[in-house]
Coordinates of N, CA and C in Angstrom, one line a residue:
X1 N 0.8 -1.2 0.0 CA 0.0 0.0 0.0 C 0.9 1.3 0.0
X2 N 0.3 2.4 -0.6 CA 1.1 3.5 -0.8 C 0.3 4.8 -0.2
X3 N 0.8 5.5 0.8 CA 0.1 6.7 1.2 C 0.6 7.9 0.3
X4 N -0.3 8.8 0.0 CA 0.2 9.9 -0.8 C -0.6 11.2 -0.6
X5 N 0.0 12.3 -1.0 CA -0.7 13.6 -1.1 C 0.1 14.5 -2.0
X6 N -0.6 15.0 -3.1 CA 0.0 15.9 -4.1 C 1.5 15.5 -4.5
X7 N 1.6 14.2 -4.8 CA 2.9 13.6 -5.2 C 2.8 12.9 -6.5
X8 N 2.0 13.4 -7.4 CA 1.8 12.8 -8.7 C 3.1 12.6 -9.5
X9 N 4.1 13.5 -9.5 CA 5.3 13.3 -10.3 C 6.1 12.1 -9.8
X10 N 5.9 11.7 -8.5 CA 6.6 10.6 -8.0 C 5.8 9.3 -8.0
X11 N 4.5 9.4 -8.0 CA 3.6 8.3 -7.8 C 3.7 7.2 -8.9
X12 N 3.8 7.6 -10.1 CA 3.8 6.7 -11.2 C 5.1 5.8 -11.1
X13 N 6.2 6.3 -10.8 CA 7.4 5.5 -10.6 C 7.3 4.5 -9.6
X14 N 6.6 4.9 -8.4 CA 6.4 3.9 -7.3 C 5.5 2.8 -7.8
X15 N 4.4 3.2 -8.5 CA 3.4 2.1 -8.9 C 4.1 1.2 -9.9
X16 N 4.9 1.7 -10.8 CA 5.6 0.9 -11.8 C 6.5 -0.1 -11.2
X17 N 7.1 0.3 -10.0 CA 8.1 -0.6 -9.4 C 7.5 -1.8 -8.6
X18 N 6.1 -1.7 -8.5 CA 5.4 -2.8 -7.8 C 4.3 -3.4 -8.6
X19 N 4.6 -3.5 -9.9 CA 3.6 -4.1 -10.8 C 3.4 -5.6 -10.6
X20 N 4.4 -6.2 -9.9 CA 4.3 -7.6 -9.6 C 3.2 -7.9 -8.5
X21 N 2.8 -6.9 -7.8 CA 1.8 -7.1 -6.7 C 0.5 -7.5 -7.2
X22 N -0.3 -8.3 -6.5 CA -1.6 -8.7 -6.8 C -2.6 -7.6 -6.8
X23 N -2.4 -6.7 -5.8 CA -3.2 -5.5 -5.7 C -2.4 -4.4 -5.1
X24 N -2.7 -3.2 -5.5 CA -2.0 -2.0 -5.0 C -3.1 -1.1 -4.5
X25 N -2.9 -0.7 -3.2 CA -3.9 0.2 -2.6 C -3.2 1.6 -2.3
X26 N -3.7 2.7 -2.8 CA -3.2 4.0 -2.6 C -4.2 4.8 -1.8
X27 N -3.7 5.2 -0.6 CA -4.6 5.9 0.3 C -4.1 7.4 0.2
X28 N -5.0 8.2 -0.4 CA -4.6 9.6 -0.8 C -5.3 10.6 0.1
X29 N -4.6 11.6 0.5 CA -5.1 12.7 1.4 C -5.7 13.8 0.5
X30 N -6.6 13.5 -0.4 CA -7.3 14.5 -1.2 C -6.4 15.4 -2.0
X31 N -5.5 14.7 -2.8 CA -4.6 15.4 -3.6 C -5.3 16.3 -4.6
X32 N -4.7 17.4 -5.0 CA -5.2 18.4 -6.0 C -4.4 18.3 -7.3
X33 N -3.8 17.2 -7.5 CA -3.0 17.0 -8.7 C -3.6 15.9 -9.5
X34 N -2.8 15.2 -10.3 CA -3.2 14.1 -11.2 C -3.2 12.7 -10.6
X35 N -3.2 12.7 -9.3 CA -3.2 11.4 -8.6 C -4.2 10.4 -9.0
X36 N -5.5 10.8 -9.1 CA -6.5 9.9 -9.5 C -6.3 9.4 -11.0
X37 N -5.9 10.2 -11.8 CA -5.7 9.8 -13.2 C -4.6 8.8 -13.4
X38 N -3.5 9.1 -12.6 CA -2.3 8.1 -12.6 C -2.8 6.8 -12.1
X39 N -3.5 6.7 -11.0 CA -3.9 5.5 -10.4 C -4.8 4.7 -11.4
X40 N -5.7 5.4 -12.1 CA -6.6 4.8 -13.1 C -5.9 4.1 -14.2
X41 N -4.6 4.4 -14.4 CA -3.9 3.8 -15.5 C -3.3 2.4 -15.0
X42 N -3.5 2.0 -13.8 CA -3.0 0.8 -13.3 C -4.3 0.0 -12.8
X43 N -4.7 -1.0 -13.6 CA -5.9 -1.8 -13.5 C -6.1 -2.3 -12.0
X44 N -5.0 -2.8 -11.4 CA -5.1 -3.5 -10.2 C -4.8 -2.5 -9.0
X45 N -4.9 -1.2 -9.2 CA -4.7 -0.1 -8.2 C -6.0 0.4 -7.7
X46 N -6.2 0.3 -6.4 CA -7.4 0.8 -5.8 C -7.1 2.2 -5.1
X47 N -7.8 3.2 -5.5 CA -7.5 4.6 -4.9 C -8.6 4.8 -3.8
X48 N -8.1 5.2 -2.6 CA -9.0 5.6 -1.5 C -8.6 6.9 -1.0
X49 N -9.5 7.8 -0.8 CA -9.2 9.1 -0.3 C -9.7 9.3 1.1
X50 N -8.8 9.7 1.9 CA -9.0 9.8 3.4 C -8.1 10.8 4.0
X51 N -8.6 11.6 5.0 CA -7.8 12.6 5.6 C -7.4 12.2 7.0
X52 N -6.1 12.0 7.2 CA -5.6 11.5 8.5 C -4.1 11.7 8.5
X53 N -3.5 11.5 9.7 CA -2.0 11.5 9.7 C -1.5 10.3 8.7
X54 N -0.3 10.5 8.3 CA 0.2 9.5 7.3 C 0.1 8.1 7.8
X55 N 0.5 7.8 9.0 CA 0.5 6.5 9.4 C -1.0 6.0 9.7
X56 N -1.9 6.9 10.0 CA -3.3 6.5 10.1 C -3.8 6.0 8.8
X57 N -3.5 6.7 7.7 CA -3.8 6.3 6.4 C -3.1 5.0 6.0
X58 N -1.9 4.8 6.4 CA -1.2 3.5 6.2 C -1.9 2.4 6.8
X59 N -2.3 2.5 8.1 CA -3.0 1.5 8.8 C -4.4 1.1 8.1
X60 N -5.0 2.2 7.6 CA -6.2 2.0 6.9 C -6.0 1.2 5.6
X61 N -4.9 1.4 4.9 CA -4.5 0.6 3.7 C -4.3 -0.8 4.1
X62 N -3.6 -1.0 5.3 CA -3.4 -2.4 5.7 C -4.7 -3.1 5.9
X63 N -5.7 -2.4 6.5 CA -7.0 -3.0 6.7 C -7.8 -3.3 5.4
X64 N -7.5 -2.6 4.4 CA -8.2 -2.9 3.1 C -7.5 -4.0 2.3
X65 N -6.3 -4.4 2.7 CA -5.6 -5.4 1.9 C -6.3 -6.7 2.1
X66 N -6.3 -7.5 1.0 CA -6.9 -8.8 1.0 C -5.9 -10.0 0.9
X67 N -4.7 -9.7 0.6 CA -3.7 -10.8 0.5 C -3.2 -11.2 1.8
X68 N -2.4 -12.4 1.7 CA -1.8 -12.9 2.9 C -0.6 -12.1 3.4
X69 N 0.0 -11.4 2.5 CA 1.2 -10.5 2.8 C 0.9 -9.1 2.4
X70 N 1.4 -8.1 3.1 CA 1.3 -6.8 2.9 C 2.6 -6.1 2.8
X71 N 2.8 -5.1 1.9 CA 4.0 -4.3 1.8 C 3.7 -2.9 1.8
X72 N 4.4 -2.0 2.5 CA 4.1 -0.6 2.4 C 5.2 0.1 1.6
X73 N 4.9 1.2 0.9 CA 5.9 1.9 0.1 C 5.4 3.4 0.1
X74 N 6.4 4.3 0.1 CA 6.1 5.7 -0.1 C 6.2 6.1 -1.5
X75 N 5.7 7.2 -1.9 CA 5.8 7.6 -3.3 C 7.2 7.9 -3.8
X76 N 8.1 8.3 -2.9 CA 9.4 8.6 -3.2 C 10.4 7.3 -3.1
X77 N 9.8 6.1 -3.0 CA 10.5 4.9 -2.9 C 10.2 4.0 -4.1
X78 N 11.2 3.1 -4.4 CA 11.1 2.3 -5.5 C 11.6 0.9 -5.1
X79 N 11.0 -0.2 -5.7 CA 11.4 -1.5 -5.5 C 12.2 -1.9 -6.8
X80 N 13.5 -2.0 -6.7 CA 14.3 -2.3 -7.9 C 14.1 -3.7 -8.4
X81 N 14.5 -4.0 -9.6 CA 14.1 -5.3 -10.2 C 14.7 -6.5 -9.3
X82 N 16.0 -6.3 -8.8 CA 16.5 -7.4 -8.0 C 15.8 -7.7 -6.8
X83 N 15.3 -6.6 -6.1 CA 14.5 -6.9 -4.9 C 13.1 -7.4 -5.3
X84 N 12.5 -6.9 -6.4 CA 11.3 -7.5 -6.8 C 11.3 -9.0 -7.0
X85 N 12.5 -9.5 -7.6 CA 12.7 -10.9 -7.9 C 12.7 -11.6 -6.5
X86 N 13.4 -11.0 -5.6 CA 13.6 -11.7 -4.2 C 12.2 -11.8 -3.5
X87 N 11.4 -10.7 -3.6 CA 10.1 -10.7 -3.0 C 9.2 -11.7 -3.7
X88 N 9.2 -11.9 -5.0 CA 8.5 -12.9 -5.7 C 8.8 -14.3 -5.2
X89 N 10.1 -14.5 -4.9 CA 10.6 -15.8 -4.4 C 10.1 -16.0 -3.0
X90 N 10.1 -15.0 -2.2 CA 9.6 -15.1 -0.8 C 8.1 -15.5 -0.8
X91 N 7.3 -14.8 -1.7 CA 5.9 -15.0 -1.6 C 5.5 -16.3 -2.3
X92 N 6.3 -16.9 -3.2 CA 6.0 -18.1 -3.8 C 6.2 -19.3 -2.8
X93 N 7.0 -19.1 -1.8 CA 7.2 -20.1 -0.8 C 7.6 -19.5 0.5
X94 N 6.5 -18.9 1.2 CA 6.8 -18.1 2.4 C 7.4 -19.0 3.5
X95 N 8.5 -18.6 4.2 CA 9.1 -19.4 5.2 C 8.2 -19.5 6.4
X96 N 8.1 -20.7 7.0 CA 7.3 -20.9 8.2 C 7.9 -20.1 9.4
X97 N 7.1 -19.6 10.3 CA 7.5 -18.9 11.5 C 8.1 -17.5 11.3
X98 N 8.0 -17.0 10.1 CA 8.6 -15.7 9.8 C 7.4 -14.6 9.8
X99 N 7.5 -13.6 10.6 CA 6.5 -12.6 10.6 C 6.6 -11.6 9.4
X100 N 7.8 -11.2 9.1 CA 8.0 -10.3 8.0 C 9.5 -10.1 7.6
X101 N 9.7 -9.2 6.7 CA 11.0 -9.0 6.1 C 11.4 -7.5 6.2
X102 N 12.6 -7.3 6.5 CA 13.3 -5.9 6.6 C 14.1 -5.8 5.3
X103 N 13.8 -4.6 4.6 CA 14.6 -4.2 3.5 C 15.7 -3.2 3.9
X104 N 16.9 -3.3 3.3 CA 17.8 -2.2 3.7 C 17.5 -1.0 2.7
X105 N 17.7 0.2 3.3 CA 17.3 1.4 2.6 C 18.5 2.0 1.9
X106 N 18.3 2.3 0.6 CA 19.3 3.0 -0.2 C 18.9 4.4 -0.3
X107 N 19.6 5.3 0.4 CA 19.2 6.7 0.4 C 19.8 7.5 -0.7
X108 N 19.0 8.3 -1.4 CA 19.4 9.2 -2.4 C 19.1 10.6 -2.1
X109 N 20.1 11.5 -2.1 CA 19.9 12.9 -1.8 C 20.5 13.7 -3.1
X110 N 19.7 14.6 -3.6 CA 20.0 15.4 -4.8 C 20.6 14.5 -5.9
X111 N 20.0 13.3 -6.1 CA 20.4 12.4 -7.1 C 21.6 11.5 -6.8
X112 N 22.2 11.7 -5.6 CA 23.4 10.9 -5.2 C 23.1 9.9 -4.1
X113 N 23.6 8.7 -4.1 CA 23.3 7.8 -3.1 C 24.3 8.0 -1.9
X114 N 23.7 8.2 -0.8 CA 24.5 8.3 0.5 C 25.0 6.9 0.9
X115 N 26.2 6.8 1.2 CA 26.7 5.5 1.6 C 27.3 5.5 3.1
X116 N 27.3 6.7 3.7 CA 27.8 7.0 5.0 C 26.8 7.9 5.7
X117 N 27.0 8.3 6.9 CA 26.1 9.1 7.7 C 24.7 8.5 7.8
X118 N 23.7 9.2 7.4 CA 22.3 8.6 7.5 C 22.2 7.5 6.4
X119 N 23.1 7.5 5.4 CA 23.0 6.5 4.4 C 23.7 5.2 4.7
X120 N 24.3 5.1 5.9 CA 24.9 3.8 6.3 C 23.8 2.8 6.3
X121 N 24.2 1.5 6.1 CA 23.2 0.5 5.9 C 22.3 0.3 7.2
X122 N 21.0 0.6 7.0 CA 20.1 0.2 8.0 C 18.8 -0.3 7.4
X123 N 18.0 -0.9 8.2 CA 16.8 -1.7 7.6 C 15.5 -1.1 8.1
X124 N 14.5 -1.4 7.3 CA 13.1 -1.0 7.7 C 12.2 -2.1 7.5
X125 N 11.2 -2.3 8.4 CA 10.2 -3.4 8.2 C 9.2 -3.0 7.2
X126 N 9.2 -3.8 6.1 CA 8.4 -3.4 4.9 C 7.4 -4.4 4.5
X127 N 7.7 -5.7 4.6 CA 6.9 -6.8 4.0 C 6.5 -7.7 5.2
X128 N 5.2 -7.9 5.4 CA 4.8 -8.8 6.6 C 3.5 -9.4 6.3
X129 N 3.2 -10.4 7.1 CA 1.9 -11.1 7.1 C 0.8 -10.1 7.5
X130 N -0.3 -10.2 6.7 CA -1.4 -9.2 7.0 C -1.9 -9.4 8.4
X131 N -2.0 -8.3 9.1 CA -2.5 -8.3 10.5 C -1.4 -8.4 11.6
X132 N -0.1 -8.6 11.1 CA 1.0 -8.7 12.1 C 1.6 -7.5 12.5
X133 N 1.3 -6.3 12.0 CA 2.0 -5.1 12.3 C 1.0 -3.9 12.1
X134 N 1.2 -2.8 12.9 CA 0.5 -1.6 12.7 C 1.3 -0.5 13.3
X135 N 1.0 0.8 12.9 CA 1.6 1.9 13.5 C 0.8 2.5 14.6
X136 N 1.4 3.0 15.6 CA 0.8 3.6 16.8 C 0.1 5.0 16.4
X137 N 0.6 5.7 15.4 CA 0.2 7.0 15.0 C 0.4 8.0 16.1
X138 N 1.6 8.0 16.7 CA 2.0 9.0 17.7 C 3.0 10.0 17.1
X139 N 3.7 9.6 16.1 CA 4.8 10.4 15.5 C 4.9 10.2 14.0
X140 N 5.5 11.2 13.3 CA 5.7 11.0 11.9 C 6.9 10.2 11.6
X141 N 7.7 9.8 12.6 CA 8.8 9.0 12.4 C 8.8 7.9 13.4
X142 N 8.0 6.8 13.2 CA 7.9 5.8 14.2 C 8.0 4.4 13.4
X143 N 8.3 3.4 14.1 CA 8.4 2.1 13.6 C 7.1 1.3 13.8
X144 N 7.0 0.2 13.1 CA 5.8 -0.6 13.3 C 5.7 -1.3 14.7
X145 N 4.6 -1.4 15.2 CA 4.4 -2.2 16.4 C 4.1 -3.7 15.9
X146 N 5.0 -4.5 16.3 CA 4.9 -5.9 15.8 C 5.7 -6.8 16.7
X147 N 5.8 -8.0 16.4 CA 6.6 -9.0 17.1 C 7.0 -10.1 16.2
X148 N 7.4 -11.3 16.8 CA 7.7 -12.4 16.0 C 9.1 -12.3 15.3
X149 N 9.3 -13.0 14.3 CA 10.6 -13.2 13.6 C 10.6 -12.4 12.4
X150 N 11.7 -11.5 12.2 CA 11.8 -10.7 11.0 C 13.2 -11.0 10.4
X151 N 13.2 -11.2 9.1 CA 14.3 -11.6 8.3 C 14.8 -10.5 7.4
X152 N 16.0 -10.3 7.2 CA 16.5 -9.2 6.3 C 16.7 -9.7 4.9
X153 N 16.4 -8.9 4.0 CA 16.5 -9.3 2.5 C 17.9 -9.1 2.1
X154 N 18.4 -9.7 1.0 CA 19.7 -9.5 0.5 C 19.8 -8.2 -0.3
X155 N 18.7 -7.8 -0.9 CA 18.6 -6.6 -1.7 C 17.9 -5.4 -1.0
X156 N 18.2 -4.2 -1.4 CA 17.6 -3.1 -0.8 C 16.6 -2.3 -1.7
X157 N 15.8 -1.5 -1.1 CA 14.9 -0.6 -1.8 C 15.5 0.8 -2.0
X158 N 15.1 1.5 -3.0 CA 15.6 2.9 -3.2 C 14.7 4.0 -2.6
X159 N 15.3 4.9 -1.9 CA 14.5 6.0 -1.3 C 15.1 7.3 -1.8
X160 N 14.3 8.0 -2.7 CA 14.7 9.3 -3.2 C 14.3 10.4 -2.1
X161 N 15.1 10.4 -1.1 CA 14.8 11.2 0.1 C 14.5 12.7 -0.2
X162 N 15.5 13.4 -0.8 CA 15.4 14.8 -1.1 C 15.9 15.1 -2.5
X163 N 15.1 15.7 -3.3 CA 15.6 16.0 -4.7 C 16.2 17.4 -4.7
X164 N 16.0 18.2 -3.7 CA 16.6 19.6 -3.7 C 16.6 20.1 -2.3
X165 N 17.3 21.2 -2.0 CA 17.4 21.8 -0.7 C 16.0 22.3 -0.3
X166 N 15.3 22.8 -1.2 CA 13.9 23.3 -0.8 C 13.1 22.2 -0.3
X167 N 13.3 21.0 -0.8 CA 12.5 19.8 -0.3 C 12.8 19.4 1.1
X168 N 14.1 19.6 1.5 CA 14.5 19.4 2.9 C 13.7 20.3 3.7
X169 N 13.7 21.6 3.4 CA 13.1 22.7 4.2 C 11.5 22.5 4.3
X170 N 10.9 22.0 3.2 CA 9.4 21.8 3.2 C 9.1 20.6 4.1
X171 N 9.9 19.6 4.0 CA 9.7 18.4 4.8 C 10.0 18.7 6.3
X172 N 11.0 19.4 6.6 CA 11.3 19.8 8.0 C 10.1 20.5 8.6
X173 N 9.5 21.5 7.8 CA 8.4 22.2 8.3 C 7.2 21.4 8.4
X174 N 6.9 20.5 7.5 CA 5.7 19.6 7.6 C 5.8 18.6 8.7
X175 N 6.9 17.9 8.8 CA 7.0 16.8 9.8 C 7.0 17.4 11.2
X176 N 7.8 18.5 11.4 CA 7.8 19.1 12.8 C 6.4 19.6 13.2
X177 N 5.7 20.2 12.2 CA 4.3 20.6 12.5 C 3.5 19.4 13.0
X178 N 3.5 18.3 12.3 CA 2.6 17.2 12.6 C 3.0 16.6 13.9
X179 N 4.3 16.5 14.3 CA 4.7 16.0 15.5 C 4.4 16.8 16.7
X180 N 4.7 18.1 16.5 CA 4.5 19.1 17.7 C 3.0 19.2 18.0
X181 N 2.1 19.2 17.0 CA 0.7 19.5 17.3 C 0.1 18.4 18.1
X182 N 0.6 17.2 18.1 CA 0.0 16.1 18.9 C 0.9 15.8 20.1
X183 N 1.9 16.5 20.4 CA 2.8 16.2 21.5 C 2.1 16.6 22.8
X184 N 2.3 15.7 23.8 CA 1.8 16.1 25.2 C 2.9 16.9 25.9
X185 N 2.5 18.2 26.1 CA 3.4 19.1 26.7 C 3.7 18.8 28.2
X186 N 4.9 19.0 28.6 CA 5.2 18.9 30.0 C 4.9 20.3 30.7
X187 N 4.9 20.2 32.1 CA 4.6 21.4 32.8 C 5.7 22.4 32.8
X188 N 6.9 21.9 32.6 CA 8.1 22.8 32.5 C 8.4 23.1 31.0
X189 N 9.0 24.3 30.8 CA 9.3 24.7 29.4 C 10.4 23.9 28.9
X190 N 10.5 23.6 27.6 CA 11.6 22.9 27.0 C 12.9 23.7 27.2
X191 N 13.9 23.1 27.8 CA 15.1 23.9 28.2 C 15.9 24.3 27.0
X192 N 16.5 25.5 27.2 CA 17.3 26.0 26.1 C 18.5 25.2 25.8
X193 N 19.0 24.4 26.8 CA 20.1 23.6 26.5 C 19.8 22.5 25.4
X194 N 18.5 22.1 25.4 CA 18.2 21.1 24.3 C 18.3 21.7 22.9
X195 N 18.0 23.0 22.8 CA 18.1 23.7 21.5 C 19.6 23.7 21.0
X196 N 20.5 23.5 21.9 CA 21.9 23.4 21.6 C 22.5 22.1 21.5
X197 N 22.1 21.2 22.4 CA 22.7 19.8 22.5 C 22.1 18.9 21.4
X198 N 20.8 19.0 21.2 CA 20.2 18.0 20.2 C 20.7 18.3 18.8
X199 N 20.7 19.5 18.3 CA 21.2 19.8 16.9 C 22.7 19.4 16.8
X200 N 23.5 19.7 17.9 CA 24.9 19.3 17.8 C 25.1 17.8 17.8
X201 N 24.2 17.1 18.6 CA 24.3 15.6 18.7 C 24.0 15.0 17.3
X202 N 22.9 15.6 16.6 CA 22.6 15.0 15.3 C 23.7 15.3 14.3
X203 N 24.3 16.4 14.3 CA 25.4 16.7 13.4 C 26.6 15.8 13.7
X204 N 26.9 15.6 14.9 CA 28.0 14.7 15.3 C 27.8 13.3 14.9
X205 N 26.5 12.8 15.1 CA 26.3 11.4 14.7 C 26.4 11.2 13.2
X206 N 25.7 12.0 12.4 CA 25.6 11.7 11.0 C 26.8 12.3 10.1
X207 N 27.6 13.2 10.7 CA 28.7 13.7 10.0 C 30.0 13.1 10.4
X208 N 30.2 13.0 11.7 CA 31.4 12.5 12.3 C 31.4 11.0 12.7
X209 N 30.5 10.7 13.6 CA 30.5 9.3 14.1 C 30.2 8.3 12.9
X210 N 29.2 8.6 12.1 CA 28.9 7.7 11.0 C 29.5 8.1 9.7
X211 N 30.5 9.0 9.7 CA 31.4 9.3 8.7 C 30.7 9.9 7.4
X212 N 29.7 10.7 7.7 CA 29.0 11.4 6.6 C 30.0 12.2 5.8
X213 N 31.1 12.7 6.3 CA 32.1 13.4 5.5 C 32.6 12.7 4.4
X214 N 32.4 11.4 4.3 CA 32.9 10.6 3.2 C 32.0 10.8 2.0
X215 N 30.9 11.4 2.2 CA 30.0 11.6 1.1 C 30.1 13.0 0.5
X216 N 31.2 13.7 0.8 CA 31.4 15.0 0.3 C 30.4 16.0 0.8
X217 N 30.1 17.0 0.0 CA 29.3 18.1 0.4 C 27.8 17.7 0.6
X218 N 27.4 16.6 -0.1 CA 26.1 16.0 0.2 C 26.0 15.5 1.6
X219 N 27.0 14.8 2.1 CA 27.0 14.3 3.4 C 27.0 15.4 4.4
X220 N 27.7 16.5 4.1 CA 27.6 17.7 5.0 C 26.2 18.3 5.0
X221 N 25.6 18.5 3.8 CA 24.3 19.0 3.8 C 23.3 18.2 4.6
X222 N 23.4 16.8 4.3 CA 22.4 16.0 5.0 C 22.5 16.0 6.5
X223 N 23.7 16.0 7.0 CA 24.0 16.1 8.5 C 23.5 17.4 9.0
X224 N 23.8 18.5 8.3 CA 23.4 19.8 8.7 C 21.9 20.0 8.8
X225 N 21.2 19.4 7.8 CA 19.7 19.5 7.8 C 19.1 18.7 8.9
X226 N 19.7 17.6 9.2 CA 19.2 16.8 10.4 C 19.4 17.5 11.7
X227 N 20.4 18.3 11.7 CA 20.7 19.2 12.9 C 19.6 20.3 12.9
X228 N 19.3 20.9 11.8 CA 18.4 22.0 11.7 C 17.0 21.5 12.1
X229 N 16.7 20.2 11.7 CA 15.4 19.6 12.1 C 15.2 19.6 13.6
X230 N 16.3 19.3 14.4 CA 16.2 19.2 15.8 C 15.9 20.6 16.4
X231 N 16.6 21.6 15.8 CA 16.4 23.0 16.3 C 15.0 23.5 16.0
X232 N 14.5 23.3 14.8 CA 13.1 23.7 14.4 C 12.1 23.0 15.3
X233 N 12.3 21.7 15.5 CA 11.3 21.0 16.4 C 11.3 21.6 17.8
X234 N 12.5 21.8 18.3 CA 12.6 22.4 19.7 C 11.8 23.8 19.7
X235 N 12.1 24.6 18.7 CA 11.5 26.0 18.7 C 10.0 25.9 18.6
X236 N 9.5 25.0 17.8 CA 8.0 24.8 17.7 C 7.4 24.3 19.0
X237 N 8.1 23.4 19.7 CA 7.6 22.9 21.0 C 7.6 24.1 21.9
X238 N 8.6 24.9 22.0 CA 8.7 25.9 22.9 C 7.6 27.0 22.6
X239 N 7.4 27.3 21.3 CA 6.4 28.2 20.9 C 5.0 27.8 21.3
X240 N 4.7 26.5 21.2 CA 3.4 26.0 21.5 C 3.3 26.1 23.1
X241 N 4.4 25.7 23.8 CA 4.3 25.7 25.2 C 4.0 27.1 25.8
X242 N 4.7 28.1 25.2 CA 4.4 29.5 25.6 C 3.0 29.9 25.3
X243 N 2.5 29.5 24.2 CA 1.1 29.9 23.8 C 0.1 29.2 24.6
X244 N 0.2 27.9 24.9 CA -0.9 27.2 25.5 C -0.8 27.3 27.0
X245 N 0.3 27.4 27.6 CA 0.4 27.4 29.0 C 0.6 28.8 29.6
X246 N 0.6 29.8 28.7 CA 0.5 31.2 29.2 C 1.7 31.7 29.9
X247 N 2.9 31.0 29.6 CA 4.1 31.5 30.3 C 4.6 32.7 29.7
X248 N 5.4 33.4 30.5 CA 6.1 34.6 30.0 C 7.3 34.2 29.3
X249 N 7.6 34.6 28.1 CA 8.8 34.2 27.4 C 10.0 34.6 28.1
X250 N 11.0 33.6 28.1 CA 12.3 33.9 28.8 C 13.4 33.7 27.8

């Protein structure tokens, strides 16, 4: 299943990469672009329009699936042919006792694949038995709630994370808005030290500890933007805390 909103330029590529699926469910947040027309070109694609948080829509897509196995994909993600072949092999003879499969994520930024920093090899739970996993819908960056045995695939999926600097900034603004608006505020104000420590921690992790510097200026950009994300999130939390709890700005 694929959640989407106003992402028609990306959607067609995502759909074409999963043509091997028995059914494709697109849960759309009332896009104002050509999303319906694109979905109509794929006979086994079911388009559902629904307004919710992204993971709420993903869970709804899971509920609509009729097959024994479910896979989630975003519009900026692709299943390359070698992974598609591996998935077909899995589904032809599903191993006993396995809940699902983790795919390793191949991160692309401005058209270049990150191999260090945030691009170091890490895995995401993507393919699983229907009913075996759901999202809590508490955050825009959360993992599946699930259990059992998960196996890693040999091949990875492609994630076109950011196609330009402007996309970094738009996503930072969108995702921090969605997280902060449902955050349970504490009685005390977010401390200023967090506005310093958390951005520095993010930059240290992705540029130095995980050697993002080996990806050149793109590695520097990615680590810097992940640092900016932490600062923006802190500022929005503090802004909301001041507004709702009536504190005097300090």
